[in-house]
CSV table of N, CA and C in Angstrom, one decimal:
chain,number,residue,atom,x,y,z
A,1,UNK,N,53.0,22.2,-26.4
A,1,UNK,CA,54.1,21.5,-25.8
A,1,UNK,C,53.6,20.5,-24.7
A,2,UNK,N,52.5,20.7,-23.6
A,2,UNK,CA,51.9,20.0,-22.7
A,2,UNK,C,51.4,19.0,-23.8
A,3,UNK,N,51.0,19.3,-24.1
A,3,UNK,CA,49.9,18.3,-24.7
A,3,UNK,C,50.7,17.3,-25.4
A,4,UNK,N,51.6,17.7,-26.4
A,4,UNK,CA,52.5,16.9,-27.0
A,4,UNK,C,53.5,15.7,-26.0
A,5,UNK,N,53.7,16.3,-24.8
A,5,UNK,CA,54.8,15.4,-24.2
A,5,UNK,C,54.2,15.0,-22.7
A,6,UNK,N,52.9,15.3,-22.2
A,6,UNK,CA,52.3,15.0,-21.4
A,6,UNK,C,51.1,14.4,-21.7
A,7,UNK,N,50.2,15.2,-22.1
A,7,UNK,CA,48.9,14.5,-22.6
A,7,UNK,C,48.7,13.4,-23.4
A,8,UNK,N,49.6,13.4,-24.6
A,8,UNK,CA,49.9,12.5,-25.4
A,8,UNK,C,50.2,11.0,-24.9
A,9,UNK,N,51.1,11.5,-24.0
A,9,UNK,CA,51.6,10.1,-23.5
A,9,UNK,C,50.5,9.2,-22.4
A,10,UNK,N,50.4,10.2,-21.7
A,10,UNK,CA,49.1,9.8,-20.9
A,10,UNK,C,47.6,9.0,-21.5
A,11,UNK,N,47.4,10.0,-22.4
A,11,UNK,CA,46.5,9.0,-23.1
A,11,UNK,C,46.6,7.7,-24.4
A,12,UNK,N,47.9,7.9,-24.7
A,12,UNK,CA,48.5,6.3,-25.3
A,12,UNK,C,48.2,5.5,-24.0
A,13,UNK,N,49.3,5.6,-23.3
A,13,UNK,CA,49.5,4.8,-22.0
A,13,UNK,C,47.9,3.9,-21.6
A,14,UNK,N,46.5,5.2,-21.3
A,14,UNK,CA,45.5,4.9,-20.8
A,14,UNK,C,45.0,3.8,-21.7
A,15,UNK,N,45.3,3.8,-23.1
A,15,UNK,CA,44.6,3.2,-24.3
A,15,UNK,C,45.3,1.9,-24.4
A,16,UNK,N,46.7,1.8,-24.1
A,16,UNK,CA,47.0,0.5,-24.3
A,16,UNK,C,47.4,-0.1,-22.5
A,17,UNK,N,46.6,0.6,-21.5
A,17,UNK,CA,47.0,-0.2,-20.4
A,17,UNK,C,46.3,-1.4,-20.4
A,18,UNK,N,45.1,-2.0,-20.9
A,18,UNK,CA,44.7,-3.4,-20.8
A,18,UNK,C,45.3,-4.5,-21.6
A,19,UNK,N,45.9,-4.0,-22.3
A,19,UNK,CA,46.8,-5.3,-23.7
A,19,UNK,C,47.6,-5.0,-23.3
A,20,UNK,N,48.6,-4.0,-22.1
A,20,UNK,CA,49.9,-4.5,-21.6
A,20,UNK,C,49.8,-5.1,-19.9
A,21,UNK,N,48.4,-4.9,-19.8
A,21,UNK,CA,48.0,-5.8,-18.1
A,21,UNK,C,48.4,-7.1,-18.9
A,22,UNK,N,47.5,-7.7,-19.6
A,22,UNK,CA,47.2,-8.7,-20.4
A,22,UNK,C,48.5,-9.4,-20.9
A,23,UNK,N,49.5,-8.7,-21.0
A,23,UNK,CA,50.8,-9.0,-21.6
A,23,UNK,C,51.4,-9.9,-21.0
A,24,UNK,N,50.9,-9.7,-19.4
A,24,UNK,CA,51.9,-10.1,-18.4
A,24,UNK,C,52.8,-9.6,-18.2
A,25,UNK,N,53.8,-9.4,-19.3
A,25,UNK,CA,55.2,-8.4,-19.4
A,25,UNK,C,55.4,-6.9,-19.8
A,26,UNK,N,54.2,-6.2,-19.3
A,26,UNK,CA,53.6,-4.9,-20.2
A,26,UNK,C,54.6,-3.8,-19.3
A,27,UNK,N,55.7,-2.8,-20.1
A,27,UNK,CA,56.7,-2.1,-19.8
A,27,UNK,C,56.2,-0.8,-20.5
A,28,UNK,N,56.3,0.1,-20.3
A,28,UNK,CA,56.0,1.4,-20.6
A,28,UNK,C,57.9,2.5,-20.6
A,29,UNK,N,58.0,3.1,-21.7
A,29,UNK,CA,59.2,4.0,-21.3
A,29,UNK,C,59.1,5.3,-22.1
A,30,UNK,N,58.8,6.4,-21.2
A,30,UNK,CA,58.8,7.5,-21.8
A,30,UNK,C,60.1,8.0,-22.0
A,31,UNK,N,60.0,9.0,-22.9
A,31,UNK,CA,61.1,9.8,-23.5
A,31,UNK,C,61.5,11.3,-23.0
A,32,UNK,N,62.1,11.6,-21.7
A,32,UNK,CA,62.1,12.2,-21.2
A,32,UNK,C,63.1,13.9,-21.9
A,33,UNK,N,63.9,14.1,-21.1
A,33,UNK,CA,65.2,15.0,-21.3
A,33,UNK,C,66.3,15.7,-19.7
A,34,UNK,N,67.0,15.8,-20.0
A,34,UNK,CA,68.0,16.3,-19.1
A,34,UNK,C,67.6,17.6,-18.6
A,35,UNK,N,66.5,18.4,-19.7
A,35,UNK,CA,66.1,19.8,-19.3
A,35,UNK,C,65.0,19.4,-18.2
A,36,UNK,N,64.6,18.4,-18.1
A,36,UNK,CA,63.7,18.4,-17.2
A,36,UNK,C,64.5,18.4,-16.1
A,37,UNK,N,65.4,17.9,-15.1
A,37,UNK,CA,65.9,17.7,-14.1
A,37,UNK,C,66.6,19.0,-13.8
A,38,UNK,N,67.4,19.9,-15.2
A,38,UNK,CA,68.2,20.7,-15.1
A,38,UNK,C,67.2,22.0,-15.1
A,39,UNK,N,66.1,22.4,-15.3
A,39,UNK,CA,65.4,23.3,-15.7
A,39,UNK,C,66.3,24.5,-16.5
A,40,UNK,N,67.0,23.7,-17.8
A,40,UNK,CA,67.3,24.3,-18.3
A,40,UNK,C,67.2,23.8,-20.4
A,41,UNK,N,67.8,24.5,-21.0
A,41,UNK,CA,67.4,23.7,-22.2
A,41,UNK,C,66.8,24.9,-23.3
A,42,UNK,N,66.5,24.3,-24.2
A,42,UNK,CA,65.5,25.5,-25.7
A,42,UNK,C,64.6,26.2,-25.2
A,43,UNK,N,64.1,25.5,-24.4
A,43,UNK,CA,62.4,26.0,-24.3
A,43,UNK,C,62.7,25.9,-22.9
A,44,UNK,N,62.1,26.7,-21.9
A,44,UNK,CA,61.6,26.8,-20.6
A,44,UNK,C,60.4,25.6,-20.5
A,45,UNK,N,58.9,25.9,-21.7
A,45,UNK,CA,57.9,25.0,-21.5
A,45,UNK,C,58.3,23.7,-21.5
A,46,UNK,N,59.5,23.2,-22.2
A,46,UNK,CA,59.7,22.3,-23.1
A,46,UNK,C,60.4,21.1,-21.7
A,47,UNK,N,61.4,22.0,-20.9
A,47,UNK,CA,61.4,21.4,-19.7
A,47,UNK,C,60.7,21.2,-18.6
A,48,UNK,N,59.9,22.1,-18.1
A,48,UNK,CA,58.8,21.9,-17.4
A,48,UNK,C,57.5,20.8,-18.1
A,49,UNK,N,57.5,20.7,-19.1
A,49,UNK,CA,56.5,20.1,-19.8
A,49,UNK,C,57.6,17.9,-19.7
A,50,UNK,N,58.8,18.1,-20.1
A,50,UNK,CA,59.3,17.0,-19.2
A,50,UNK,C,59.6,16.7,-18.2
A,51,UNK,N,59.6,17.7,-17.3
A,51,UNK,CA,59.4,17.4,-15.6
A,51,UNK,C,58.2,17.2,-15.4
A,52,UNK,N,57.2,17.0,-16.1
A,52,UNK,CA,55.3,16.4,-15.8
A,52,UNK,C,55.4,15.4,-16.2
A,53,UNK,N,56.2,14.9,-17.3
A,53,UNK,CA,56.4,13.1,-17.8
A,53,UNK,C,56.9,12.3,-16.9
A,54,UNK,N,58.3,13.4,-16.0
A,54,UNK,CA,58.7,12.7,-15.4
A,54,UNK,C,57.9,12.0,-14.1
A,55,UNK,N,57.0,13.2,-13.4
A,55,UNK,CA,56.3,12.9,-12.4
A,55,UNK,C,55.4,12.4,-12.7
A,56,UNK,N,54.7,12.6,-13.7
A,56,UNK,CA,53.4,11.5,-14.5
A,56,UNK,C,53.5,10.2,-14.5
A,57,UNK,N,55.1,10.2,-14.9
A,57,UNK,CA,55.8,8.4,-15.0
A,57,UNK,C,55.9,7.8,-13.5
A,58,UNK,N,56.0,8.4,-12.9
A,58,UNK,CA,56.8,8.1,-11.1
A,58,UNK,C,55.1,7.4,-10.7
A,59,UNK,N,54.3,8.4,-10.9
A,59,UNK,CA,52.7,8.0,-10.8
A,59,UNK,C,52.3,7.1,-10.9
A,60,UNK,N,52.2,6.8,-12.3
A,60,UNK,CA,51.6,5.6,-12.8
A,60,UNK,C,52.8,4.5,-12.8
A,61,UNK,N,54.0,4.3,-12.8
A,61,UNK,CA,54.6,3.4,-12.2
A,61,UNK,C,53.9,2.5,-11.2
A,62,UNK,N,53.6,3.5,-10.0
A,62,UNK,CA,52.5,3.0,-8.5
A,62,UNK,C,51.1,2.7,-8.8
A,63,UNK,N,50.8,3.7,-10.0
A,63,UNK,CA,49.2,2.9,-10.0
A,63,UNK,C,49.1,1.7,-11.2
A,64,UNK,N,49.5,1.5,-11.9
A,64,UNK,CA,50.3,0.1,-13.1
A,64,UNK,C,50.5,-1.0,-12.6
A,65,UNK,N,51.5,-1.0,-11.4
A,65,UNK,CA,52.0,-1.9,-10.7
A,65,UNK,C,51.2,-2.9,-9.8
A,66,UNK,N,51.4,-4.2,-10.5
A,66,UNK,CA,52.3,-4.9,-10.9
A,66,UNK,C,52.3,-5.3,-12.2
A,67,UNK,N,51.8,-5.1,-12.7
A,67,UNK,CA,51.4,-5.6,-14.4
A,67,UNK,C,52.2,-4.9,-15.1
A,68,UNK,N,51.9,-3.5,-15.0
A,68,UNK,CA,53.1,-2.5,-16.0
A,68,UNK,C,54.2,-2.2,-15.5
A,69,UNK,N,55.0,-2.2,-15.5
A,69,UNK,CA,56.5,-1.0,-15.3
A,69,UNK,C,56.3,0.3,-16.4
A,70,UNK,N,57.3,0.9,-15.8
A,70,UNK,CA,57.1,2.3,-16.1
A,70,UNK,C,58.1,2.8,-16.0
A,71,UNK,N,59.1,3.1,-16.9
A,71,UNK,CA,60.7,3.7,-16.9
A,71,UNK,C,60.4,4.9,-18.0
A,72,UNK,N,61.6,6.2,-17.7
A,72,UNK,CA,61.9,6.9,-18.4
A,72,UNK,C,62.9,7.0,-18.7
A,73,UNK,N,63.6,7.2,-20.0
A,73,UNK,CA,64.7,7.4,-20.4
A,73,UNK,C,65.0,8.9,-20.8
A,74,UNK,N,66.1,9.7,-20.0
A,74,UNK,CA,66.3,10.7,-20.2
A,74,UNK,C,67.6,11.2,-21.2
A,75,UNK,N,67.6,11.6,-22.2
A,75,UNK,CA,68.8,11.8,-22.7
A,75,UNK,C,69.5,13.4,-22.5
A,76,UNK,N,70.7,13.2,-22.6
A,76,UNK,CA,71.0,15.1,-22.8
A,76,UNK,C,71.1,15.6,-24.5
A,77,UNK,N,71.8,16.4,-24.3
A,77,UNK,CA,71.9,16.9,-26.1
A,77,UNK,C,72.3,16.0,-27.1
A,78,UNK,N,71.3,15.4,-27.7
A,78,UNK,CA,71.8,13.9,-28.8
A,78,UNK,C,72.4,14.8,-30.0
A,79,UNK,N,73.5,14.3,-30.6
A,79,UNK,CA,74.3,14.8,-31.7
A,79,UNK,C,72.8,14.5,-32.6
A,80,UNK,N,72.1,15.2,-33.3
A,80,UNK,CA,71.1,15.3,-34.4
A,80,UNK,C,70.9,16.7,-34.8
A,81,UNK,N,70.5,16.9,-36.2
A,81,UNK,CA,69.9,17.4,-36.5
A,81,UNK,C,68.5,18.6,-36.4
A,82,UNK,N,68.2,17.7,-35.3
A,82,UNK,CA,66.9,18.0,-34.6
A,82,UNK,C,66.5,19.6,-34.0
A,83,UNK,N,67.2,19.9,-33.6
A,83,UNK,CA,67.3,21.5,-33.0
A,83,UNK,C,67.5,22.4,-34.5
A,84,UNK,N,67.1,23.0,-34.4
A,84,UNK,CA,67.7,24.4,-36.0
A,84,UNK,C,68.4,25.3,-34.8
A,85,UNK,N,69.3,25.5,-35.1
A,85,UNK,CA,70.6,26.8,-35.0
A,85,UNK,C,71.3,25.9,-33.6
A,86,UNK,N,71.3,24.7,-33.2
A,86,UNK,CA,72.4,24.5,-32.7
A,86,UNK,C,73.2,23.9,-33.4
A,87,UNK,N,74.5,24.3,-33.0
A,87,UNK,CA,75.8,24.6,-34.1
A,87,UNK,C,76.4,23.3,-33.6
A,88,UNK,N,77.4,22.5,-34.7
A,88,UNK,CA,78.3,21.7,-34.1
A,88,UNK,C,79.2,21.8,-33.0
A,89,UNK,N,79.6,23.2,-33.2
A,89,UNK,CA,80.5,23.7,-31.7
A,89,UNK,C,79.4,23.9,-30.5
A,90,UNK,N,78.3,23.7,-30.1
A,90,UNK,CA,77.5,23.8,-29.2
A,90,UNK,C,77.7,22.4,-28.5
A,91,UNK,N,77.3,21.3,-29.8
A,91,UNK,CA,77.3,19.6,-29.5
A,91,UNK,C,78.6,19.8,-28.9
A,92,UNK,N,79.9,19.7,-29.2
A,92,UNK,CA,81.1,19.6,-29.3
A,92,UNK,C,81.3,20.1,-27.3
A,93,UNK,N,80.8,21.3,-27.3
A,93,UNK,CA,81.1,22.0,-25.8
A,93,UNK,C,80.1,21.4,-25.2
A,94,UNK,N,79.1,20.3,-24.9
A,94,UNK,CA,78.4,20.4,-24.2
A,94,UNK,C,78.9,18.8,-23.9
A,95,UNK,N,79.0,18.3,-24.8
A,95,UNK,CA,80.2,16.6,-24.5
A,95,UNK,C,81.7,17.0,-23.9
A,96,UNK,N,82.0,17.7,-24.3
A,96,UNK,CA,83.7,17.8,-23.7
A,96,UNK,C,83.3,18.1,-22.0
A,97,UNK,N,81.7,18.7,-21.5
A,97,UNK,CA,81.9,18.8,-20.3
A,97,UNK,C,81.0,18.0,-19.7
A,98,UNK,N,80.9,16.5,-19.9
A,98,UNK,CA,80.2,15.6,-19.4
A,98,UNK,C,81.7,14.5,-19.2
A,99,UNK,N,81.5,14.0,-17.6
A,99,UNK,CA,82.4,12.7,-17.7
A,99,UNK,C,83.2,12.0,-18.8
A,100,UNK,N,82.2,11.5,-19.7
A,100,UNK,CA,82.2,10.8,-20.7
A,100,UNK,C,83.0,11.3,-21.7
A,101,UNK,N,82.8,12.6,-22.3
A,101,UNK,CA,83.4,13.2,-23.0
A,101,UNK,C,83.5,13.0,-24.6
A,102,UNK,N,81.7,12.7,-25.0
A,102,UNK,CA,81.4,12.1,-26.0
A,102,UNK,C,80.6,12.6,-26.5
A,103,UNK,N,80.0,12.9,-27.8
A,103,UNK,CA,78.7,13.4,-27.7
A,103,UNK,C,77.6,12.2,-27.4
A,104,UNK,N,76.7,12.2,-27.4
A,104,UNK,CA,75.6,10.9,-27.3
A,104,UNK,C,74.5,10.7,-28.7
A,105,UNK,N,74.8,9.8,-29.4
A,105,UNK,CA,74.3,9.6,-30.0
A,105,UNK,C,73.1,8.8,-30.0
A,106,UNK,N,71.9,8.8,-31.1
A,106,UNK,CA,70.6,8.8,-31.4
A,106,UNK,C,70.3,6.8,-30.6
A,107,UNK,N,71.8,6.4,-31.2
A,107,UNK,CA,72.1,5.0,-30.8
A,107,UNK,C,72.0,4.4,-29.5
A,108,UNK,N,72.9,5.6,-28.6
A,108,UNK,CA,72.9,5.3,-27.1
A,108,UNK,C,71.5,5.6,-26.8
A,109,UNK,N,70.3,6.0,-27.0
A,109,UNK,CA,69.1,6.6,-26.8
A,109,UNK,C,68.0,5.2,-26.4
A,110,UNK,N,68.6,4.3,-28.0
A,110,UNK,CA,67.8,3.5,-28.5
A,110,UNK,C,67.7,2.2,-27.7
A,111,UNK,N,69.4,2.1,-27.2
A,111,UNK,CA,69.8,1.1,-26.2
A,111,UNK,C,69.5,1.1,-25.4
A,112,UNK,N,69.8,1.9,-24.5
A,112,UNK,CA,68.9,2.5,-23.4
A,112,UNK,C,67.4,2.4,-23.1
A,113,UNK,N,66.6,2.4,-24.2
A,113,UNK,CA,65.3,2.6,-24.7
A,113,UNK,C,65.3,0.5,-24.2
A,114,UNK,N,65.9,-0.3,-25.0
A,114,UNK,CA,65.7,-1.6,-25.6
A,114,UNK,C,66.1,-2.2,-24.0
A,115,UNK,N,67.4,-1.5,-23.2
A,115,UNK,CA,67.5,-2.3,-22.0
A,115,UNK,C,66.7,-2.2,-20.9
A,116,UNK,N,65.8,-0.9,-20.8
A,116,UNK,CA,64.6,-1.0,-19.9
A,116,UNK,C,63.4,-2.1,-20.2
A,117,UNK,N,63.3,-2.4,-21.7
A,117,UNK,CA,62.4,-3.3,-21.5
A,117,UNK,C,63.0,-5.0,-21.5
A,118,UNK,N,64.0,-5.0,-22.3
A,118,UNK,CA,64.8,-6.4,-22.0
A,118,UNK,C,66.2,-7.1,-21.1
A,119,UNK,N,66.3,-5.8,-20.1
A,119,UNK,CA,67.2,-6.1,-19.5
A,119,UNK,C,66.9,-5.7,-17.8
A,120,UNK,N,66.1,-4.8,-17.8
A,120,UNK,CA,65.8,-4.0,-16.6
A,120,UNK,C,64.2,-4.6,-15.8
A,121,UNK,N,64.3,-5.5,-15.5
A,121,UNK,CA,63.1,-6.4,-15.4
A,121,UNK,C,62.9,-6.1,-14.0
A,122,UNK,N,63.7,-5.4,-12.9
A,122,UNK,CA,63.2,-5.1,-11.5
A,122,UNK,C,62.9,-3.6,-11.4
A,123,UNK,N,63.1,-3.0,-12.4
A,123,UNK,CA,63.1,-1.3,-12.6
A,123,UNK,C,61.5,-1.0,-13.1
A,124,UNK,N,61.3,0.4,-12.4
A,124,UNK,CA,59.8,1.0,-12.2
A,124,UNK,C,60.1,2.0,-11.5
A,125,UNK,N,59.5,3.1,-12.2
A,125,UNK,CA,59.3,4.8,-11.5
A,125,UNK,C,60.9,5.1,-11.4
A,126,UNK,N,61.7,4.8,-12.6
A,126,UNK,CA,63.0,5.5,-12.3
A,126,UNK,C,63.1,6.6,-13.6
A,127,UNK,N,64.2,6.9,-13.9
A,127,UNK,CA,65.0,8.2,-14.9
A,127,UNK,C,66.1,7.3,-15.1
A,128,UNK,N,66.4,7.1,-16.0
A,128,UNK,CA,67.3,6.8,-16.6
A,128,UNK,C,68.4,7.7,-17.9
A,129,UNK,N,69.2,8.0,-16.9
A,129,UNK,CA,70.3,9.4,-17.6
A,129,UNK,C,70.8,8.4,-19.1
A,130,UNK,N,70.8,8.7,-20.0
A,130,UNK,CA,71.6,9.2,-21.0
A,130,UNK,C,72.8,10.0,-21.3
A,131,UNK,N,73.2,10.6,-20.8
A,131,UNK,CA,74.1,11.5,-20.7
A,131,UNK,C,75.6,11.8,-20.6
A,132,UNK,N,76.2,11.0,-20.8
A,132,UNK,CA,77.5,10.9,-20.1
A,132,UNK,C,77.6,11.2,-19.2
A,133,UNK,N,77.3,11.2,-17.6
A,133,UNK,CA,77.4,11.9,-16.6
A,133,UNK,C,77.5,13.5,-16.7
A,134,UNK,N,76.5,14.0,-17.6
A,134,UNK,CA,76.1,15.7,-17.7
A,134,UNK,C,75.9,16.0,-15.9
A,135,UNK,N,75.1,15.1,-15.5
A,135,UNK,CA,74.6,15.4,-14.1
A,135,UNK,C,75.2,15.2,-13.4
A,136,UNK,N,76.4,15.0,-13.3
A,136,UNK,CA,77.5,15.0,-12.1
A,136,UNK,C,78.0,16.4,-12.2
Protein backbone atom coordinates (compact mmCIF):
# COMPACT_ATOMS: atom_id res chain seq x y z
CA UNK A 1 0.00 0.00 0.00
CA UNK A 2 3.11 2.57 0.82
CA UNK A 3 4.63 1.85 -2.07
CA UNK A 4 1.55 2.00 -4.33
CA UNK A 5 0.32 5.51 -3.14
CA UNK A 6 3.48 7.01 -1.82
CA UNK A 7 6.44 5.73 -3.41
CA UNK A 8 4.95 5.46 -6.59
CA UNK A 9 4.04 8.86 -6.85
CA UNK A 10 7.21 10.12 -5.53
CA UNK A 11 9.13 8.54 -7.97
CA UNK A 12 6.79 9.48 -11.12
CA UNK A 13 6.98 13.01 -9.75
CA UNK A 14 11.11 12.73 -9.42
CA UNK A 15 11.16 11.30 -13.14
CA UNK A 16 9.11 13.91 -14.77
CA UNK A 17 10.17 16.91 -12.53
CA UNK A 18 12.54 18.37 -15.42
CA UNK A 19 9.99 18.26 -18.46
CA UNK A 20 7.52 19.91 -15.98
CA UNK A 21 10.35 22.68 -14.79
CA UNK A 22 10.78 23.00 -18.54
CA UNK A 23 7.05 23.30 -19.14
CA UNK A 24 6.92 26.46 -17.54
CA UNK A 25 3.30 25.45 -16.57
CA UNK A 26 4.31 22.09 -14.89
CA UNK A 27 1.21 21.22 -12.19
CA UNK A 28 1.39 18.00 -10.37
CA UNK A 29 -2.13 16.57 -8.59
CA UNK A 30 -2.14 13.65 -6.49
CA UNK A 31 -5.00 11.51 -5.76
CA UNK A 32 -5.57 11.61 -2.32
CA UNK A 33 -8.81 10.37 0.01
CA UNK A 34 -11.00 11.63 2.84
CA UNK A 35 -9.62 8.57 4.87
CA UNK A 36 -6.52 10.31 5.02
CA UNK A 37 -7.79 13.42 7.04
CA UNK A 38 -10.49 11.26 8.80
CA UNK A 39 -8.19 8.27 9.80
CA UNK A 40 -10.82 6.38 8.96
CA UNK A 41 -11.91 4.29 5.84
CA UNK A 42 -11.29 0.19 4.43
CA UNK A 43 -7.93 -0.08 5.34
CA UNK A 44 -6.22 1.63 8.39
CA UNK A 45 -2.83 1.35 5.99
CA UNK A 46 -4.74 2.64 3.22
CA UNK A 47 -5.31 5.95 5.11
CA UNK A 48 -2.25 6.49 6.76
CA UNK A 49 -0.50 5.53 3.51
CA UNK A 50 -2.75 8.84 2.14
CA UNK A 51 -1.88 10.99 4.85
CA UNK A 52 2.03 10.50 3.46
CA UNK A 53 0.73 11.74 -0.10
CA UNK A 54 -0.79 14.27 1.63
CA UNK A 55 2.32 15.42 3.53
CA UNK A 56 4.68 14.33 0.64
CA UNK A 57 2.46 16.78 -1.51
CA UNK A 58 2.64 19.86 1.12
CA UNK A 59 6.64 19.08 0.67
CA UNK A 60 7.37 19.15 -2.59
CA UNK A 61 4.83 21.83 -3.27
CA UNK A 62 7.91 24.02 -1.25
CA UNK A 63 10.72 22.30 -2.86
CA UNK A 64 9.02 22.46 -6.81
CA UNK A 65 8.23 25.84 -6.37
CA UNK A 66 8.16 27.88 -8.59
CA UNK A 67 8.14 25.85 -11.59
CA UNK A 68 5.74 23.03 -10.33
CA UNK A 69 2.55 23.36 -8.33
CA UNK A 70 1.55 20.68 -6.47
CA UNK A 71 -2.30 20.05 -5.50
CA UNK A 72 -4.10 17.15 -4.17
CA UNK A 73 -7.43 16.14 -4.80
CA UNK A 74 -9.18 14.34 -2.14
CA UNK A 75 -12.37 12.64 -2.76
CA UNK A 76 -14.81 10.83 -0.20
CA UNK A 77 -16.72 7.51 -1.06
CA UNK A 78 -17.12 7.79 -5.11
CA UNK A 79 -20.34 5.90 -6.17
CA UNK A 80 -18.12 2.90 -8.06
CA UNK A 81 -17.68 -0.22 -8.19
CA UNK A 82 -14.35 -0.16 -6.91
CA UNK A 83 -14.65 -1.45 -3.17
CA UNK A 84 -16.11 -5.38 -3.22
CA UNK A 85 -18.78 -5.67 -0.40
CA UNK A 86 -19.74 -2.06 -0.21
CA UNK A 87 -23.34 -2.21 -0.64
CA UNK A 88 -25.51 0.49 -2.42
CA UNK A 89 -27.08 1.27 0.95
CA UNK A 90 -23.58 2.13 2.42
CA UNK A 91 -23.11 4.77 -0.76
CA UNK A 92 -26.65 5.88 -0.11
CA UNK A 93 -25.92 6.54 3.90
CA UNK A 94 -22.73 7.99 3.56
CA UNK A 95 -24.24 10.94 0.90
CA UNK A 96 -27.43 11.48 2.79
CA UNK A 97 -24.93 12.62 5.65
CA UNK A 98 -22.75 15.01 3.76
CA UNK A 99 -24.09 18.78 3.19
CA UNK A 100 -24.61 18.09 -0.31
CA UNK A 101 -26.56 15.18 0.04
CA UNK A 102 -25.39 13.41 -3.17
CA UNK A 103 -23.36 10.68 -3.72
CA UNK A 104 -20.04 11.90 -5.61
CA UNK A 105 -19.41 10.68 -8.59
CA UNK A 106 -16.23 9.40 -10.66
CA UNK A 107 -17.18 12.79 -12.73
CA UNK A 108 -16.88 15.25 -9.84
CA UNK A 109 -13.28 13.58 -9.19
CA UNK A 110 -12.27 14.28 -12.79
CA UNK A 111 -13.39 18.03 -12.64
CA UNK A 112 -11.82 18.66 -9.83
CA UNK A 113 -8.78 16.85 -11.11
CA UNK A 114 -8.97 19.29 -14.63
CA UNK A 115 -9.71 22.61 -12.36
CA UNK A 116 -6.47 22.34 -10.38
CA UNK A 117 -4.61 22.32 -13.45
CA UNK A 118 -6.72 24.80 -15.66
CA UNK A 119 -8.39 26.92 -13.40
CA UNK A 120 -6.38 26.99 -10.07
CA UNK A 121 -3.27 28.76 -11.28
CA UNK A 122 -2.40 30.44 -7.73
CA UNK A 123 -2.96 27.01 -5.74
CA UNK A 124 0.09 24.82 -4.29
CA UNK A 125 0.44 22.48 -1.18
CA UNK A 126 -3.42 22.43 -0.77
CA UNK A 127 -6.25 19.36 -0.40
CA UNK A 128 -8.80 19.76 -2.27
CA UNK A 129 -12.23 18.03 -0.70
CA UNK A 130 -14.31 16.29 -3.03
CA UNK A 131 -16.85 15.52 -0.91
CA UNK A 132 -19.88 17.22 -0.41
CA UNK A 133 -18.91 18.80 2.73
CA UNK A 134 -18.36 15.00 4.46
CA UNK A 135 -15.84 17.24 6.57
CA UNK A 136 -18.06 19.60 8.01
Amino acid sequence: MLTANVRGPFATIRAFAPLLKASAEGVVVNISSGAAQRGSGSSIIYGASKAALDTMSMALARALAPEIRVVVVAPGMVHTGFVPGRSEEAMLKAAMATPLKRQIEAADVALAVLSCVTHLHFTTGSIVNVNGGGHL
